[in-house]
XYZ file of C-alpha atoms in Angstrom:
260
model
C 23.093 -28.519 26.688
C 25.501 -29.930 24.324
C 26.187 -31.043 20.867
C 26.067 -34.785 22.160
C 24.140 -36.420 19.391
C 23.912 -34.383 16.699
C 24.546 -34.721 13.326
C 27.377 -33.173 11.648
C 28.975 -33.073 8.423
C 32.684 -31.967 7.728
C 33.812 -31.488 4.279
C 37.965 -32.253 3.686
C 37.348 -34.331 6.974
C 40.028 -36.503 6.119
C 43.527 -35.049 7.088
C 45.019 -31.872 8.422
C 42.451 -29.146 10.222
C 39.426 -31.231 8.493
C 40.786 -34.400 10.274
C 40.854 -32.309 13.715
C 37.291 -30.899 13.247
C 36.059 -34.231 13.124
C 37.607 -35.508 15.684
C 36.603 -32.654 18.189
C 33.109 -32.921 17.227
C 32.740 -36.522 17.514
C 34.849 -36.253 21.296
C 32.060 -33.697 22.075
C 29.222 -36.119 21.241
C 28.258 -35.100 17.648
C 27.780 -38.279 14.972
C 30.543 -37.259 12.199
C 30.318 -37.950 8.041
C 33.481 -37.602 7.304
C 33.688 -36.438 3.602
C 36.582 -36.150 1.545
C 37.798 -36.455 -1.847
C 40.160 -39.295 -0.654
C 37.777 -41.589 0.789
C 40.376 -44.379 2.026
C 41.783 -40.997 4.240
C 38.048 -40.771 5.182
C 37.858 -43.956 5.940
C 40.826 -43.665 8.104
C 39.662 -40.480 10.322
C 36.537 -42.350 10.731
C 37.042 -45.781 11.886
C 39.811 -43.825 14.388
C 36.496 -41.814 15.781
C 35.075 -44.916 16.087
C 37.988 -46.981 18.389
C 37.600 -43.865 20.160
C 34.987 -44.629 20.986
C 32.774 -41.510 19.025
C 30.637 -42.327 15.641
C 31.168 -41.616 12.297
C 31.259 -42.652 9.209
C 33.403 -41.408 5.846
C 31.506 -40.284 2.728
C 34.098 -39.921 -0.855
C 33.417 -36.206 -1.663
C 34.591 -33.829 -4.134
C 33.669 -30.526 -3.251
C 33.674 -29.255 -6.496
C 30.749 -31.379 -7.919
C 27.918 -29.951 -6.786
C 25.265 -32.742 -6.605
C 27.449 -34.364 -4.124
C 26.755 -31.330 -1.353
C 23.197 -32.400 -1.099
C 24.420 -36.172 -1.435
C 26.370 -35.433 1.614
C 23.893 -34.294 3.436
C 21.252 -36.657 2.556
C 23.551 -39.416 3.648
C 24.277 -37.070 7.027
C 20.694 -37.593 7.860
C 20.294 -40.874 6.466
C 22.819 -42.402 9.544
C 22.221 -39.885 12.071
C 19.336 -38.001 11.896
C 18.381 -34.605 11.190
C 21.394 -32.542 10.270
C 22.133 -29.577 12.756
C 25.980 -29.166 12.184
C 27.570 -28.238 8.448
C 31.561 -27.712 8.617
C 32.641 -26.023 5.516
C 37.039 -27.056 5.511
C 37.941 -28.612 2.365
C 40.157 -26.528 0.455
C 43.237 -26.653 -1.971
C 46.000 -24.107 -2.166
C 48.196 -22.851 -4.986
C 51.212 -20.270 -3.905
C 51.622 -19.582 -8.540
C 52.922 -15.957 -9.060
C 49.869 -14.189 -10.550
C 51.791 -13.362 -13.606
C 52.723 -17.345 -14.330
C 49.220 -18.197 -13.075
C 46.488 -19.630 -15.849
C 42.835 -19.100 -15.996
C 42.532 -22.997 -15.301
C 44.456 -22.756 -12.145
C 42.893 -19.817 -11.122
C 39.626 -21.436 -11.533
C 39.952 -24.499 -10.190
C 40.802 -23.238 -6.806
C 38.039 -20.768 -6.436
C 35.759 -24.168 -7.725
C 36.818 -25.898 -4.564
C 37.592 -23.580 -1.854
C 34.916 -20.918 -2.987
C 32.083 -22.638 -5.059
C 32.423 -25.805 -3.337
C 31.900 -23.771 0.304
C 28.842 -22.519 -1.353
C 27.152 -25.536 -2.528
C 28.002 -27.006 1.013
C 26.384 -24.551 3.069
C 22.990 -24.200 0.613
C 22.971 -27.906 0.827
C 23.077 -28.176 4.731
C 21.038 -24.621 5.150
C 18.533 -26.135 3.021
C 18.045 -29.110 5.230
C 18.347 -26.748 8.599
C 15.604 -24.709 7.626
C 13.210 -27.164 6.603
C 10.031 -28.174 8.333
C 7.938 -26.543 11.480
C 9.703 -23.962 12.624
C 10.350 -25.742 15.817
C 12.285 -28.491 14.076
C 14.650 -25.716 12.344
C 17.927 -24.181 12.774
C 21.648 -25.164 13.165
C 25.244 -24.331 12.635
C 27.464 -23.348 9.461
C 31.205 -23.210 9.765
C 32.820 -21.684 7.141
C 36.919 -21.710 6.980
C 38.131 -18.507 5.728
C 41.779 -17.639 6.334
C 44.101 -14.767 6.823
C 45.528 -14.964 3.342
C 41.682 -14.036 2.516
C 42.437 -10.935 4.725
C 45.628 -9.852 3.278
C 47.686 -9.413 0.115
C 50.149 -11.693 -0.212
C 52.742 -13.137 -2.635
C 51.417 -16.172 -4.442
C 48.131 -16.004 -3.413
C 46.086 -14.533 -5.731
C 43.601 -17.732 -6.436
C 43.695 -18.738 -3.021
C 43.124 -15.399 -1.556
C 40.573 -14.662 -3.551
C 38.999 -18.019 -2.817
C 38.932 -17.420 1.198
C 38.594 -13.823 0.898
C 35.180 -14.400 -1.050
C 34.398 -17.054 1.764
C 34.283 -14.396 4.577
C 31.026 -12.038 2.509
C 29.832 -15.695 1.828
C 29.594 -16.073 5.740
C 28.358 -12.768 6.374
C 25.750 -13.235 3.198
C 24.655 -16.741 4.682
C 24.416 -15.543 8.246
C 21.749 -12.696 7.140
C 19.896 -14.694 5.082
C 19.813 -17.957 7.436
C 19.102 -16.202 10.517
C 14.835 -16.238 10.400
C 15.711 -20.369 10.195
C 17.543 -20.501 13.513
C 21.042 -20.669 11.900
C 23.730 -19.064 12.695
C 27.215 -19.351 10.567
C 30.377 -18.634 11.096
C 33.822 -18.219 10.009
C 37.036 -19.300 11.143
C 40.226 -18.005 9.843
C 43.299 -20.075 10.445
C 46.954 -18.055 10.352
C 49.876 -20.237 9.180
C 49.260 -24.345 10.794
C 51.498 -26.894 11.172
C 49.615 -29.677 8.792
C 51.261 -31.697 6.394
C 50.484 -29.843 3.110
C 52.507 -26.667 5.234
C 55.748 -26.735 3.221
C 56.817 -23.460 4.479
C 60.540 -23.300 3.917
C 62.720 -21.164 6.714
C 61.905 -17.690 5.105
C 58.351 -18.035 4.904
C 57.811 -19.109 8.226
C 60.194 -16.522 9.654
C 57.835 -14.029 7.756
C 55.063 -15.202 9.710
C 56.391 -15.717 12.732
C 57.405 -12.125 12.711
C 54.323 -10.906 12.696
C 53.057 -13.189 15.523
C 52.320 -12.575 18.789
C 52.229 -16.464 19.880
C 55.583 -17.138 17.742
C 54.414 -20.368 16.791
C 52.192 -21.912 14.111
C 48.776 -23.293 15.526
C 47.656 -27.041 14.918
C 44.467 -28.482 14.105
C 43.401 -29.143 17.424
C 43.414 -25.149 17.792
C 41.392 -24.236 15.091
C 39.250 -27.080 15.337
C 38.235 -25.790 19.484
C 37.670 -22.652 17.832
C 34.683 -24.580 15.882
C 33.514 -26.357 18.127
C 33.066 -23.210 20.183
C 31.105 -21.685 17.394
C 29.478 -25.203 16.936
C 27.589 -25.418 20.602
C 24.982 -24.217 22.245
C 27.026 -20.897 23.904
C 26.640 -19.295 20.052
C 22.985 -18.673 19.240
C 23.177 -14.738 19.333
C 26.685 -15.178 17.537
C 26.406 -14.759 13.408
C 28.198 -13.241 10.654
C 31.510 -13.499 12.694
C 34.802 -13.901 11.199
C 36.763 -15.665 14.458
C 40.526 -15.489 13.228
C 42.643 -18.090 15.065
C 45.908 -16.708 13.808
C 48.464 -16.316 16.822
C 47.626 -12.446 16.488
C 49.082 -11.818 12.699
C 46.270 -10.113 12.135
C 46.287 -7.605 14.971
C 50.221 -7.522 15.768
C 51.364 -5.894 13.039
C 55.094 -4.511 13.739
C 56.640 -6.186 16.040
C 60.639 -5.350 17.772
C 61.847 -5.091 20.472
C 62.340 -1.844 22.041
C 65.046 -2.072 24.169
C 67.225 -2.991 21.248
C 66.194 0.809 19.977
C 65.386 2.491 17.005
């Protein structure tokens, strides 16, 4: 069993970790809308699926209009068939101090990474769970992230956003399960994509914490969904996969032959 032919839609498809999702899915045989806010960069990480030698198509997206979730999926099944694979990516950050931070900032990146996640996932569970019972079920992909998992500096929108992502996934995965649908989260640490502007302190933060002391790519999350994507995951729900280097489980790391 594989994914080979199934339909599958990934939100913020059209650069950085969204871009690599895509890609993996369509090199492992799933058909691939491609939706993003920019649709020429849609457009792009399509038609390079497609001289691939995979299919897809771009849809122009914005997350944080709801009616265009079920749009997306309607046109999913529209070019491809019945929709069996949801990836949940697109996302904005904002690294404001909380104290310099306004309401309209604050709300405008929960609207995307949070409320947009939402609308995706009811969209595609919607169309999952329709039908005979033996025509049900798929799989939701959430991306969470470590900053959802941790305080941090500058963070507090963004945090909050991912942080309320991972009880989304766990909320989902309960109530989706009678369908035959399992969801998921990943949670990225810090990756190398291009709207990573970590300056030399930052990323020595992070790296110090790491057990791989480097910062992942898309092609590593993106195996990581594809893993929860295939046919090896039906008894796997609820699950918050971090692909993070080990930040999350490191925590102080030194050397001990340079002592105390």
């Amino acid at each position: 069993m594989s994914i080979a032919g199934q339909a599958a839609l990934v939100t913020g498809g059209g650069s950085g970790i969204g871009a690599g999702i895509a890609q993996r899915l369509a090199r492992d045989g799933a058909e691939v809308l491609v939706a993003d806010i920019n649709a020429a960069a849609a457009e792009a990480v399509a038609a390079g699926i497609r001289d691939a030698g995979g299919t897809a198509q771009p849809f122009a997206m914005d997350v944080a209009e709801p009616d265009l979730a079920a749009a997306a999926v309607a046109e999913a099944e529209a070019r491809f068939g019945r929709l069996r694979i949801a990836v949940c990516n697109a996302g904005i950050t904002d690294r404001k101090p909380v104290l310099e931070m306004s309401l309209g900032d604050f709300e405008r990146v929960l609207r995307v990474n949070l409320i947009g996640c939402f609308v995706t996932a009811q969209a595609a569970g919607r169309a999952m769970a329709c039908g005979p019972e033996e025509a049900r079920g798929g799989r939701i992909v959430t991306i969470s992230s470590v900053s959802g998992q941790f305080g941090g500096t500058g963070r507090a929108a963004y945090g909050a956003s991912k942080g309320g992502i991972e009880m989304l996934t766990k909320v989902l995965a309960a109530e989706l399960a009678e369908y035959g649908i399992t969801v998921n989260a990943v949670a990225p640490g810090p990756t190398q994509i291009a709207r990573t502007a970590h300056g030399p302190r930052q990323r020595a933060a992070f790296l110090g914490r790491m057990a791989i002391k480097r910062y992942g790519t898309p092609e590593d999350i993106a195996a990581a969904v594809a893993f929860l994507c295939g046919p090896d995951c039906g008894f796997i729900t609820g699950h918050i996969l971090n692909v993070d280097g080990g930040f999350a489980s490191s925590g102080v790391l030194y050397d001990p032959n340079e002592g105390a």
